[in-house]
Coordinates of C-alpha atoms in Angstrom, one line a residue:
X15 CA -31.0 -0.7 64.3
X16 CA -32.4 1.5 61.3
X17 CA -30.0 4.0 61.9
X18 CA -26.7 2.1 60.9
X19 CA -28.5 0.3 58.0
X20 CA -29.7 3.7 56.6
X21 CA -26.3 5.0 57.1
X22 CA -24.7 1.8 55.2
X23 CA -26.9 2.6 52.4
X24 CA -26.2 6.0 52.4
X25 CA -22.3 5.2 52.1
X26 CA -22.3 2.3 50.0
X27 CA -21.8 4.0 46.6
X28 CA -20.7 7.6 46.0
X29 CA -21.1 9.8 43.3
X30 CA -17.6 11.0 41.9
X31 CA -16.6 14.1 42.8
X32 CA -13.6 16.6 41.4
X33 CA -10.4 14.5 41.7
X34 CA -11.8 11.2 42.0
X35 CA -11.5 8.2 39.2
X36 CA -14.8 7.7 37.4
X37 CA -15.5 4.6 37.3
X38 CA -14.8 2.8 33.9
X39 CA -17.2 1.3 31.3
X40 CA -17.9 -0.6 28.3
X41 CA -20.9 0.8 26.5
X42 CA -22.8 0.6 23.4
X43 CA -24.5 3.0 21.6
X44 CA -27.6 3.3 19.8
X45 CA -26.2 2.2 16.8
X46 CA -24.0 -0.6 18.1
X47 CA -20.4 1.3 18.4
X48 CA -18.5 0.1 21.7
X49 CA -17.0 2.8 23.9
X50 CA -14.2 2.4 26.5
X51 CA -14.2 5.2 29.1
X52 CA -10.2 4.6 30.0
X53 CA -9.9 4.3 26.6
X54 CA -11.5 7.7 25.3
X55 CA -9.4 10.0 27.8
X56 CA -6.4 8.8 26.4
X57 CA -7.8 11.0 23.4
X58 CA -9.2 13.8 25.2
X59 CA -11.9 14.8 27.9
X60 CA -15.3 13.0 27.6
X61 CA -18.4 15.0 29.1
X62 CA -20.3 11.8 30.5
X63 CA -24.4 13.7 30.2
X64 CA -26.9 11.7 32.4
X65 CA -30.1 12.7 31.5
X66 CA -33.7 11.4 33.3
X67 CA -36.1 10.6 30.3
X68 CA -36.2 11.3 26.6
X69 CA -38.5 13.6 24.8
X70 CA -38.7 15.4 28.1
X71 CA -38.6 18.9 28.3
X72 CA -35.5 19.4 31.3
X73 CA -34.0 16.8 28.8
X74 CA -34.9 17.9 25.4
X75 CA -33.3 21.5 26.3
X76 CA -29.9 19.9 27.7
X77 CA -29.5 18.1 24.9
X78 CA -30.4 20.7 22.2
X79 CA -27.5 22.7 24.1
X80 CA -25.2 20.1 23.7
X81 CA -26.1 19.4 19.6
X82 CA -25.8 23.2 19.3
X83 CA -22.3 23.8 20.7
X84 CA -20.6 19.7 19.8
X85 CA -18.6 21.7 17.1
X86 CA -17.0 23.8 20.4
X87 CA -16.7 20.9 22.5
X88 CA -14.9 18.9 19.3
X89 CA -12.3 22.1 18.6
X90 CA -11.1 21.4 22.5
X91 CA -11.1 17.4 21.9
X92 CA -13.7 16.9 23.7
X93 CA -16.7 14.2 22.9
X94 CA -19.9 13.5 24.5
X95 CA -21.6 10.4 25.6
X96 CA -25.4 10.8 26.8
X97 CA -27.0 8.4 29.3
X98 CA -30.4 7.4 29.9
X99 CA -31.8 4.7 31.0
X100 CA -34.2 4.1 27.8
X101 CA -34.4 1.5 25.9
X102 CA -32.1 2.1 22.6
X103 CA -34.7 2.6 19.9
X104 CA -36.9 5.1 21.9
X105 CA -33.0 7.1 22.5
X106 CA -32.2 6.3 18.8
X107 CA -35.6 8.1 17.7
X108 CA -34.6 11.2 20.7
X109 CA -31.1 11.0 18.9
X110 CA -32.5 11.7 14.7
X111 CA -35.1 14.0 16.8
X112 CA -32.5 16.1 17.7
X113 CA -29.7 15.6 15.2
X114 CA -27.6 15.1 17.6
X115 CA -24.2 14.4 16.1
X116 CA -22.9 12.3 19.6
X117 CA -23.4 9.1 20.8
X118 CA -26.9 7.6 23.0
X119 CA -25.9 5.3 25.5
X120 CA -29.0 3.2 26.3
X121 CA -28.6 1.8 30.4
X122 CA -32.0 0.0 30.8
X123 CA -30.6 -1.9 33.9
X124 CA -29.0 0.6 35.4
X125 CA -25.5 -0.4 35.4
X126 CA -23.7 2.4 34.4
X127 CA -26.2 4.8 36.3
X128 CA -25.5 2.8 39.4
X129 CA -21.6 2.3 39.1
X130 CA -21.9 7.0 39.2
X131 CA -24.7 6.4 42.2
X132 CA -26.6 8.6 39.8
X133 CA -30.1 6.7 40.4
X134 CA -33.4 7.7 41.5
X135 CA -34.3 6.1 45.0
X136 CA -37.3 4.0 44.0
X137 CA -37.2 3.6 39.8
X138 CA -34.5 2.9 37.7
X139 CA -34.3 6.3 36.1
X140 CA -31.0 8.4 35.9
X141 CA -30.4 12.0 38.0
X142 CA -29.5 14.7 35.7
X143 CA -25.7 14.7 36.1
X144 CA -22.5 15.5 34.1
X145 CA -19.4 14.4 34.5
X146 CA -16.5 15.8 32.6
X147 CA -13.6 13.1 33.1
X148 CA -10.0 13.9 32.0
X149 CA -7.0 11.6 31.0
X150 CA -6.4 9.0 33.9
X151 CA -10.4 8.6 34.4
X152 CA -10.0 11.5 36.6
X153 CA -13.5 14.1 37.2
X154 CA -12.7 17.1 36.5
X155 CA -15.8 18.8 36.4
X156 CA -19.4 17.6 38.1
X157 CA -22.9 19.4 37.4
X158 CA -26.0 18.3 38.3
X159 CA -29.8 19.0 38.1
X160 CA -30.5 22.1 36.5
X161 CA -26.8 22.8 36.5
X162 CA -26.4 20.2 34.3
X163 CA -28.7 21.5 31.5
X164 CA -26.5 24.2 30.4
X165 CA -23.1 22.5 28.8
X166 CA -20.8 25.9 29.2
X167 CA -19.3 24.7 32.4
X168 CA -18.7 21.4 30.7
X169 CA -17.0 23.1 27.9
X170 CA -15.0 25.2 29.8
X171 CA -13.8 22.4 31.9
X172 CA -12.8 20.6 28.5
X173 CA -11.1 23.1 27.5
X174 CA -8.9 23.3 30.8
X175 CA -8.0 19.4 30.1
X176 CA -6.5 20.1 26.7
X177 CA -3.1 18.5 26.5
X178 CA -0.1 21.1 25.2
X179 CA -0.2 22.3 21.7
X180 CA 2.2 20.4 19.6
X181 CA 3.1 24.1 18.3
X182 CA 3.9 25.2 21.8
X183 CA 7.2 26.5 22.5
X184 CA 9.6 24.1 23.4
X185 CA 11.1 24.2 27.2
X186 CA 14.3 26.1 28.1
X187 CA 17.0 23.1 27.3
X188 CA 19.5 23.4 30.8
X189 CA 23.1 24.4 30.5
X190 CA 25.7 21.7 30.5
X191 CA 27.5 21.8 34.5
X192 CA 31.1 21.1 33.9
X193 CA 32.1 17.8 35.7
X194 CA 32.8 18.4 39.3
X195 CA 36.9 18.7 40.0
X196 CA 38.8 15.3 40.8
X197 CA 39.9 15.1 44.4
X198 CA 43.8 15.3 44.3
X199 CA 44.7 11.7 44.6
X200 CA 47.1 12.2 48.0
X201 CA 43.3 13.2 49.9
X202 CA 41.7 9.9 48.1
X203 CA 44.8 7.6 49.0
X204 CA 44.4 8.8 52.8
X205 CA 40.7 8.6 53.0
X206 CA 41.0 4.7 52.2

């Protein structure tokens, strides 16, 4: 009897992997801004940072990373969101702490971290995870633990999800076919 309902809770939710859809979201920020996951991609890849606890250390250096290369991840249109699940003045205070020039997403219920199955077991406290997600809500990229403390992977998948220069060269235009011959019309009056 335990074994099917710890194997029910095992499958219930899944953490996205490469080639899924991430689940979508409405979020605030720690400011008030509203962000739209399926809305953002249309702009470029978004590197969704889950991160355990501010003003830890694990955390403090992940995020340090990120404020320290944004300009990179901006020049390959990518943006940043970071989740925790602390309340929004203690990740506003983490946020001017850091000068971090992207958004802090405060999840103090857990929704968001649940919808990515990117909770802790017994408290409602995020895994480290990071989830680049390219146009279509599709993951292109997943880190996570101390993996997901250094952003160059991030970046580089970012940079693989670029759309086409608008200064690229333009594809080969075909040749014009000439129309195909006419049957002689004797052959089309006998195949009636």
């Amino acid at each position: 009897m335990l074994i099917p309902l710890l194997l029910t809770g095992l499958l219930s939710g899944a953490t996205p992997n490469v080639g899924d859809t991430a689940p979508d979201f409405t979020v605030k920020d720690t400011e008030g801004k509203v962000y739209i996951l399926s809305e953002m991609v249309k702009q470029g890849p978004v590197i969704v940072a889950f991160f355990p606890k501010a003003f830890t250390s694990g955390c403090t250096k992940e995020l340090k990373a990120y404020t320290a290369r944004h300009a990179e991840i901006e020049k390959l249109q990518g943006r940043v969101l970071a989740f925790s699940t602390d309340d929004a003045e203690t990740l506003a205070r983490f946020k001017a702490d850091l000068k971090a020039p992207f958004p802090f997403i405060p999840d103090p219920e857990g929704k968001v971290v649940e919808s990515f199955d990117v909770k802790m077991p017994v408290a409602t406290i995020s895994k480290r995870y990071t989830f680049v997600v390219g146009e279509g809500r599709k993951v292109l990229k997943v880190d996570s633990g101390s993996d997901a403390v250094d952003p160059s992977s991030a970046i580089t998948s970012c940079g693989q999800a670029r759309p086409a220069s608008p200064f690229a060269a333009p594809a080969a235009t075909p040749k014009e076919t000439p129309p195909a011959p006419k049957a002689p019309a004797a052959e089309a009056k006998s195949k009636q």
